[in-house]
């Protein structure tokens, strides 16, 4: 005859009954006991792990998930508010500051945080929007790219902003870290970038499969680029960078025969096509 059904003790849920049965099984000599106790509650997790989870949820364009997580229990809130010895702000304070700067950027560009996070095209410049995209704007934008708060862009247009090499540095650093994998069109016309930017971009392109793998159009016209900068870009292209590049606009720059020769040599080695 079948064994009698297990009876649930008063006040015990079915989940608790099954858990108790499981613990009885693990005490059997035929089953080795677990080496580590499984964490069943957030309070069982170390504070540094709770802080890491909070940081993973801390999206300045959509901070609700991190806020909800921090409100689940005292331990999580304490981890988010704790400040490391070498840190100026706690992670919660950092998110609040990041959120405020991202919100200010969105307001200046007349868009919502939600719209920016889902955008496939971003354009900024005096001709396009009537005001320049400043170095401070580029800094927070680069931080948003680095935090993967913006991931869907196919076109990025930052024309005639005179950002210079330093102004573009946060964006280049984010791209070097694998930001914007779907970007196909990058327009940086007339930004005073110079050879330093070309060298920085070439260095960022050291991992072709990770950095701008879908880019097809790169516009660097009117940026005071010389043959030295072109040579740096050509060397990166010859190593396989920008595998889908079809258009490289370097018009109205200070490029002499040496720069043209560097590009020609890259073409002879086989500039990758689409």
mmCIF file of C-alpha atoms in Angstrom:
data_model
loop_
_atom_site.group_PDB
_atom_site.id
_atom_site.type_symbol
_atom_site.label_atom_id
_atom_site.label_comp_id
_atom_site.label_asym_id
_atom_site.label_seq_id
_atom_site.Cartn_x
_atom_site.Cartn_y
_atom_site.Cartn_z
ATOM 1 C CA UNK A 1 0.000 0.000 0.000
ATOM 2 C CA UNK A 2 1.229 3.572 -0.651
ATOM 3 C CA UNK A 3 2.845 5.409 2.254
ATOM 4 C CA UNK A 4 0.610 7.773 4.179
ATOM 5 C CA UNK A 5 0.783 11.417 3.049
ATOM 6 C CA UNK A 6 3.003 13.801 4.976
ATOM 7 C CA UNK A 7 1.002 15.877 7.396
ATOM 8 C CA UNK A 8 1.719 19.581 7.601
ATOM 9 C CA UNK A 9 2.234 20.854 11.132
ATOM 10 C CA UNK A 10 0.048 23.806 12.130
ATOM 11 C CA UNK A 11 1.639 27.109 11.168
ATOM 12 C CA UNK A 12 4.070 25.516 8.698
ATOM 13 C CA UNK A 13 3.882 26.361 4.980
ATOM 14 C CA UNK A 14 4.409 23.758 2.297
ATOM 15 C CA UNK A 15 7.689 25.433 1.415
ATOM 16 C CA UNK A 16 8.878 25.074 5.002
ATOM 17 C CA UNK A 17 7.811 21.374 5.067
ATOM 18 C CA UNK A 18 9.776 20.613 1.902
ATOM 19 C CA UNK A 19 12.758 22.509 3.222
ATOM 20 C CA UNK A 20 12.660 20.462 6.438
ATOM 21 C CA UNK A 21 12.506 17.253 4.428
ATOM 22 C CA UNK A 22 15.490 18.383 2.427
ATOM 23 C CA UNK A 23 17.521 18.979 5.568
ATOM 24 C CA UNK A 24 16.671 15.515 6.811
ATOM 25 C CA UNK A 25 17.955 14.040 3.576
ATOM 26 C CA UNK A 26 21.256 15.891 3.797
ATOM 27 C CA UNK A 27 21.839 14.403 7.245
ATOM 28 C CA UNK A 28 21.812 10.905 5.742
ATOM 29 C CA UNK A 29 25.246 9.209 5.669
ATOM 30 C CA UNK A 30 24.701 8.612 1.938
ATOM 31 C CA UNK A 31 24.699 12.378 1.170
ATOM 32 C CA UNK A 32 27.603 14.660 1.999
ATOM 33 C CA UNK A 33 26.589 17.776 3.944
ATOM 34 C CA UNK A 34 26.998 21.095 2.110
ATOM 35 C CA UNK A 35 30.300 22.863 2.668
ATOM 36 C CA UNK A 36 28.721 26.315 2.735
ATOM 37 C CA UNK A 37 25.398 27.423 4.139
ATOM 38 C CA UNK A 38 23.098 28.703 1.423
ATOM 39 C CA UNK A 39 21.952 32.303 1.849
ATOM 40 C CA UNK A 40 18.178 32.289 2.205
ATOM 41 C CA UNK A 41 17.662 35.998 2.963
ATOM 42 C CA UNK A 42 19.290 39.278 2.028
ATOM 43 C CA UNK A 43 20.453 39.570 5.615
ATOM 44 C CA UNK A 44 22.573 36.456 5.079
ATOM 45 C CA UNK A 45 24.655 38.186 2.386
ATOM 46 C CA UNK A 46 27.814 40.159 3.193
ATOM 47 C CA UNK A 47 27.541 43.928 2.954
ATOM 48 C CA UNK A 48 30.058 44.200 0.100
ATOM 49 C CA UNK A 49 27.942 41.845 -2.031
ATOM 50 C CA UNK A 50 24.790 43.809 -1.211
ATOM 51 C CA UNK A 51 26.618 46.964 -2.255
ATOM 52 C CA UNK A 52 27.679 45.342 -5.538
ATOM 53 C CA UNK A 53 24.075 44.368 -6.287
ATOM 54 C CA UNK A 54 22.964 47.914 -5.525
ATOM 55 C CA UNK A 55 25.630 49.309 -7.876
ATOM 56 C CA UNK A 56 24.526 46.954 -10.646
ATOM 57 C CA UNK A 57 20.982 48.310 -10.317
ATOM 58 C CA UNK A 58 22.053 51.960 -9.992
ATOM 59 C CA UNK A 59 21.031 53.365 -13.371
ATOM 60 C CA UNK A 60 20.875 57.192 -13.188
ATOM 61 C CA UNK A 61 18.336 57.278 -16.022
ATOM 62 C CA UNK A 62 16.111 54.738 -14.259
ATOM 63 C CA UNK A 63 17.035 54.675 -10.555
ATOM 64 C CA UNK A 64 13.802 53.088 -9.307
ATOM 65 C CA UNK A 65 15.196 49.528 -9.168
ATOM 66 C CA UNK A 66 18.128 50.570 -6.982
ATOM 67 C CA UNK A 67 15.839 52.610 -4.720
ATOM 68 C CA UNK A 68 13.422 49.709 -4.296
ATOM 69 C CA UNK A 69 16.305 47.350 -3.534
ATOM 70 C CA UNK A 70 17.716 49.724 -0.921
ATOM 71 C CA UNK A 71 14.303 49.867 0.772
ATOM 72 C CA UNK A 72 13.966 46.094 1.188
ATOM 73 C CA UNK A 73 15.757 45.887 4.525
ATOM 74 C CA UNK A 74 18.077 47.706 6.902
ATOM 75 C CA UNK A 75 21.155 45.725 5.793
ATOM 76 C CA UNK A 76 20.781 46.740 2.144
ATOM 77 C CA UNK A 77 20.169 50.358 3.048
ATOM 78 C CA UNK A 78 23.222 50.403 5.297
ATOM 79 C CA UNK A 79 25.370 48.898 2.532
ATOM 80 C CA UNK A 80 24.192 51.535 0.048
ATOM 81 C CA UNK A 81 24.825 54.357 2.516
ATOM 82 C CA UNK A 82 28.190 53.069 3.725
ATOM 83 C CA UNK A 83 31.206 54.993 2.516
ATOM 84 C CA UNK A 84 34.492 53.261 1.727
ATOM 85 C CA UNK A 85 37.601 54.621 3.426
ATOM 86 C CA UNK A 86 38.958 56.049 0.169
ATOM 87 C CA UNK A 87 35.592 57.290 -1.151
ATOM 88 C CA UNK A 88 34.119 60.764 -0.851
ATOM 89 C CA UNK A 89 30.514 59.635 -1.262
ATOM 90 C CA UNK A 90 28.512 56.517 -0.539
ATOM 91 C CA UNK A 91 27.042 54.610 -3.468
ATOM 92 C CA UNK A 92 23.610 56.054 -2.698
ATOM 93 C CA UNK A 93 25.012 59.594 -2.693
ATOM 94 C CA UNK A 94 26.886 58.876 -5.922
ATOM 95 C CA UNK A 95 23.668 57.686 -7.589
ATOM 96 C CA UNK A 96 21.812 60.774 -6.382
ATOM 97 C CA UNK A 97 24.485 63.092 -7.804
ATOM 98 C CA UNK A 98 24.678 61.083 -11.041
ATOM 99 C CA UNK A 99 20.884 61.199 -11.384
ATOM 100 C CA UNK A 100 20.827 64.988 -10.862
ATOM 101 C CA UNK A 101 23.480 65.589 -13.533
ATOM 102 C CA UNK A 102 21.787 63.206 -15.981
ATOM 103 C CA UNK A 103 18.467 64.942 -15.381
ATOM 104 C CA UNK A 104 20.050 68.344 -16.033
ATOM 105 C CA UNK A 105 21.550 67.049 -19.294
ATOM 106 C CA UNK A 106 18.174 65.724 -20.434
ATOM 107 C CA UNK A 107 16.435 68.995 -19.602
ATOM 108 C CA UNK A 108 19.010 71.000 -21.535
ATOM 109 C CA UNK A 109 18.438 68.771 -24.570
ATOM 110 C CA UNK A 110 14.650 68.867 -24.125
ATOM 111 C CA UNK A 111 14.230 65.151 -23.617
ATOM 112 C CA UNK A 112 13.250 62.830 -20.786
ATOM 113 C CA UNK A 113 15.560 60.335 -19.109
ATOM 114 C CA UNK A 114 13.432 57.497 -20.462
ATOM 115 C CA UNK A 115 13.706 58.836 -23.989
ATOM 116 C CA UNK A 116 17.484 59.156 -23.734
ATOM 117 C CA UNK A 117 17.865 55.612 -22.425
ATOM 118 C CA UNK A 118 15.855 54.264 -25.393
ATOM 119 C CA UNK A 119 17.192 56.615 -28.074
ATOM 120 C CA UNK A 120 18.655 55.241 -31.290
ATOM 121 C CA UNK A 121 19.878 58.666 -32.425
ATOM 122 C CA UNK A 122 21.418 61.529 -30.437
ATOM 123 C CA UNK A 123 22.326 64.860 -31.999
ATOM 124 C CA UNK A 124 23.730 67.964 -30.320
ATOM 125 C CA UNK A 125 25.348 71.103 -31.683
ATOM 126 C CA UNK A 126 24.722 74.800 -32.321
ATOM 127 C CA UNK A 127 23.365 74.239 -35.820
ATOM 128 C CA UNK A 128 21.120 71.371 -34.756
ATOM 129 C CA UNK A 129 19.834 72.468 -31.354
ATOM 130 C CA UNK A 130 20.889 76.101 -31.168
ATOM 131 C CA UNK A 131 23.370 75.550 -28.321
ATOM 132 C CA UNK A 132 26.743 73.844 -27.966
ATOM 133 C CA UNK A 133 27.303 70.457 -26.413
ATOM 134 C CA UNK A 134 29.792 71.515 -23.736
ATOM 135 C CA UNK A 135 32.703 69.614 -22.194
ATOM 136 C CA UNK A 136 30.576 69.181 -19.039
ATOM 137 C CA UNK A 137 27.815 67.668 -21.178
ATOM 138 C CA UNK A 138 30.341 65.349 -22.815
ATOM 139 C CA UNK A 139 31.594 64.265 -19.395
ATOM 140 C CA UNK A 140 28.193 63.198 -18.079
ATOM 141 C CA UNK A 141 27.292 61.688 -21.458
ATOM 142 C CA UNK A 142 30.479 59.623 -21.390
ATOM 143 C CA UNK A 143 29.666 58.481 -17.856
ATOM 144 C CA UNK A 144 26.202 57.400 -18.974
ATOM 145 C CA UNK A 145 27.772 55.439 -21.816
ATOM 146 C CA UNK A 146 30.245 53.847 -19.434
ATOM 147 C CA UNK A 147 27.450 52.876 -17.039
ATOM 148 C CA UNK A 148 25.552 51.295 -19.964
ATOM 149 C CA UNK A 149 22.601 53.592 -19.327
ATOM 150 C CA UNK A 150 22.627 54.368 -23.070
ATOM 151 C CA UNK A 151 23.093 51.339 -25.304
ATOM 152 C CA UNK A 152 20.780 51.575 -28.334
ATOM 153 C CA UNK A 153 22.326 54.425 -30.330
ATOM 154 C CA UNK A 154 22.812 53.821 -34.050
ATOM 155 C CA UNK A 155 23.785 57.436 -34.808
ATOM 156 C CA UNK A 156 25.702 59.945 -32.673
ATOM 157 C CA UNK A 157 26.048 63.479 -34.060
ATOM 158 C CA UNK A 158 28.166 65.994 -32.108
ATOM 159 C CA UNK A 159 28.967 68.549 -34.780
ATOM 160 C CA UNK A 160 30.565 72.004 -34.383
ATOM 161 C CA UNK A 161 30.896 71.888 -30.600
ATOM 162 C CA UNK A 162 34.654 72.533 -30.410
ATOM 163 C CA UNK A 163 35.025 69.923 -27.699
ATOM 164 C CA UNK A 164 38.703 69.320 -28.346
ATOM 165 C CA UNK A 165 40.667 66.244 -27.355
ATOM 166 C CA UNK A 166 40.054 66.683 -23.616
ATOM 167 C CA UNK A 167 36.334 67.280 -24.034
ATOM 168 C CA UNK A 168 35.923 64.064 -26.002
ATOM 169 C CA UNK A 169 38.065 61.988 -23.626
ATOM 170 C CA UNK A 170 35.187 60.638 -21.441
ATOM 171 C CA UNK A 171 33.319 59.472 -24.533
ATOM 172 C CA UNK A 172 36.419 57.834 -26.029
ATOM 173 C CA UNK A 173 37.081 56.056 -22.731
ATOM 174 C CA UNK A 174 33.543 54.693 -22.697
ATOM 175 C CA UNK A 175 33.871 53.513 -26.305
ATOM 176 C CA UNK A 176 37.166 51.802 -25.450
ATOM 177 C CA UNK A 177 35.270 49.905 -22.756
ATOM 178 C CA UNK A 178 32.770 48.573 -25.302
ATOM 179 C CA UNK A 179 29.985 51.175 -25.149
ATOM 180 C CA UNK A 180 27.583 51.618 -28.081
ATOM 181 C CA UNK A 181 28.112 48.268 -29.831
ATOM 182 C CA UNK A 182 25.291 49.064 -32.310
ATOM 183 C CA UNK A 183 26.582 52.509 -33.351
ATOM 184 C CA UNK A 184 26.827 52.793 -37.144
ATOM 185 C CA UNK A 185 27.278 56.536 -37.738
ATOM 186 C CA UNK A 186 29.584 58.835 -35.714
ATOM 187 C CA UNK A 187 29.622 62.492 -36.809
ATOM 188 C CA UNK A 188 32.290 64.675 -35.140
ATOM 189 C CA UNK A 189 32.587 67.416 -37.744
ATOM 190 C CA UNK A 190 34.392 70.595 -36.601
ATOM 191 C CA UNK A 191 35.260 69.868 -32.998
ATOM 192 C CA UNK A 192 38.930 70.893 -32.915
ATOM 193 C CA UNK A 193 39.963 67.336 -32.088
ATOM 194 C CA UNK A 194 43.449 67.272 -33.631
ATOM 195 C CA UNK A 195 45.977 64.462 -33.745
ATOM 196 C CA UNK A 196 45.670 63.754 -30.019
ATOM 197 C CA UNK A 197 42.101 62.578 -30.463
ATOM 198 C CA UNK A 198 43.087 60.385 -33.410
ATOM 199 C CA UNK A 199 45.829 58.766 -31.312
ATOM 200 C CA UNK A 200 43.410 58.220 -28.408
ATOM 201 C CA UNK A 201 40.780 56.730 -30.715
ATOM 202 C CA UNK A 202 43.364 54.478 -32.362
ATOM 203 C CA UNK A 203 44.451 53.234 -28.930
ATOM 204 C CA UNK A 204 40.812 52.623 -27.976
ATOM 205 C CA UNK A 205 40.414 50.489 -31.105
ATOM 206 C CA UNK A 206 42.935 47.940 -29.851
ATOM 207 C CA UNK A 207 40.157 45.335 -29.517
ATOM 208 C CA UNK A 208 38.288 45.399 -32.870
ATOM 209 C CA UNK A 209 35.630 42.890 -31.832
ATOM 210 C CA UNK A 210 34.652 44.981 -28.812
ATOM 211 C CA UNK A 211 35.082 48.637 -29.825
ATOM 212 C CA UNK A 212 32.578 50.065 -32.332
ATOM 213 C CA UNK A 213 32.166 46.746 -34.170
ATOM 214 C CA UNK A 214 29.212 48.024 -36.239
ATOM 215 C CA UNK A 215 30.526 51.497 -37.174
ATOM 216 C CA UNK A 216 30.164 52.202 -40.903
ATOM 217 C CA UNK A 217 30.579 56.016 -41.092
ATOM 218 C CA UNK A 218 33.141 58.144 -39.246
ATOM 219 C CA UNK A 219 33.203 61.880 -39.962
ATOM 220 C CA UNK A 220 36.307 63.724 -38.687
ATOM 221 C CA UNK A 221 36.269 66.557 -41.179
ATOM 222 C CA UNK A 222 37.495 70.060 -40.197
ATOM 223 C CA UNK A 223 39.227 68.918 -37.009
ATOM 224 C CA UNK A 224 42.813 70.146 -37.554
ATOM 225 C CA UNK A 225 44.001 66.587 -38.107
ATOM 226 C CA UNK A 226 47.422 66.183 -39.733
ATOM 227 C CA UNK A 227 49.148 63.226 -41.335
ATOM 228 C CA UNK A 228 50.359 62.136 -37.902
ATOM 229 C CA UNK A 229 46.802 61.566 -36.720
ATOM 230 C CA UNK A 230 45.864 59.882 -39.979
ATOM 231 C CA UNK A 231 48.810 57.514 -39.625
ATOM 232 C CA UNK A 232 47.591 56.473 -36.156
ATOM 233 C CA UNK A 233 44.104 55.746 -37.492
ATOM 234 C CA UNK A 234 45.498 53.937 -40.523
ATOM 235 C CA UNK A 235 47.586 51.688 -38.284
ATOM 236 C CA UNK A 236 44.492 50.759 -36.264
ATOM 237 C CA UNK A 237 42.522 50.029 -39.434
ATOM 238 C CA UNK A 238 45.278 47.807 -40.756
ATOM 239 C CA UNK A 239 45.048 45.769 -37.539
ATOM 240 C CA UNK A 240 41.372 45.085 -38.214
ATOM 241 C CA UNK A 241 39.714 47.928 -36.297
ATOM 242 C CA UNK A 242 36.265 49.109 -37.414
ATOM 243 C CA UNK A 243 35.566 45.995 -39.501
ATOM 244 C CA UNK A 244 32.409 47.455 -41.089
ATOM 245 C CA UNK A 245 33.766 50.923 -41.885
ATOM 246 C CA UNK A 246 32.801 52.102 -45.367
ATOM 247 C CA UNK A 247 33.165 55.900 -45.087
ATOM 248 C CA UNK A 248 35.969 57.825 -43.387
ATOM 249 C CA UNK A 249 35.578 61.587 -43.926
ATOM 250 C CA UNK A 250 38.830 63.503 -43.342
ATOM 251 C CA UNK A 251 38.096 66.444 -45.606
ATOM 252 C CA UNK A 252 39.241 69.986 -44.756
ATOM 253 C CA UNK A 253 42.107 68.830 -42.541
ATOM 254 C CA UNK A 254 45.875 69.414 -42.756
ATOM 255 C CA UNK A 255 46.788 66.118 -44.403
ATOM 256 C CA UNK A 256 49.762 65.935 -46.743
ATOM 257 C CA UNK A 257 51.106 63.186 -48.961
ATOM 258 C CA UNK A 258 52.349 61.098 -46.035
ATOM 259 C CA UNK A 259 48.854 60.823 -44.585
ATOM 260 C CA UNK A 260 47.364 59.950 -47.955
ATOM 261 C CA UNK A 261 50.023 57.293 -48.414
ATOM 262 C CA UNK A 262 49.224 55.808 -44.978
ATOM 263 C CA UNK A 263 45.576 55.473 -45.945
ATOM 264 C CA UNK A 264 46.500 54.088 -49.351
ATOM 265 C CA UNK A 265 48.670 51.443 -47.742
ATOM 266 C CA UNK A 266 45.811 50.478 -45.475
ATOM 267 C CA UNK A 267 43.613 50.119 -48.551
ATOM 268 C CA UNK A 268 46.169 47.904 -50.267
ATOM 269 C CA UNK A 269 46.284 45.673 -47.189
ATOM 270 C CA UNK A 270 42.541 45.330 -47.444
ATOM 271 C CA UNK A 271 40.329 47.845 -45.681
ATOM 272 C CA UNK A 272 37.512 45.679 -44.343
ATOM 273 C CA UNK A 273 34.164 46.241 -45.965
ATOM 274 C CA UNK A 274 30.588 45.691 -44.843
#
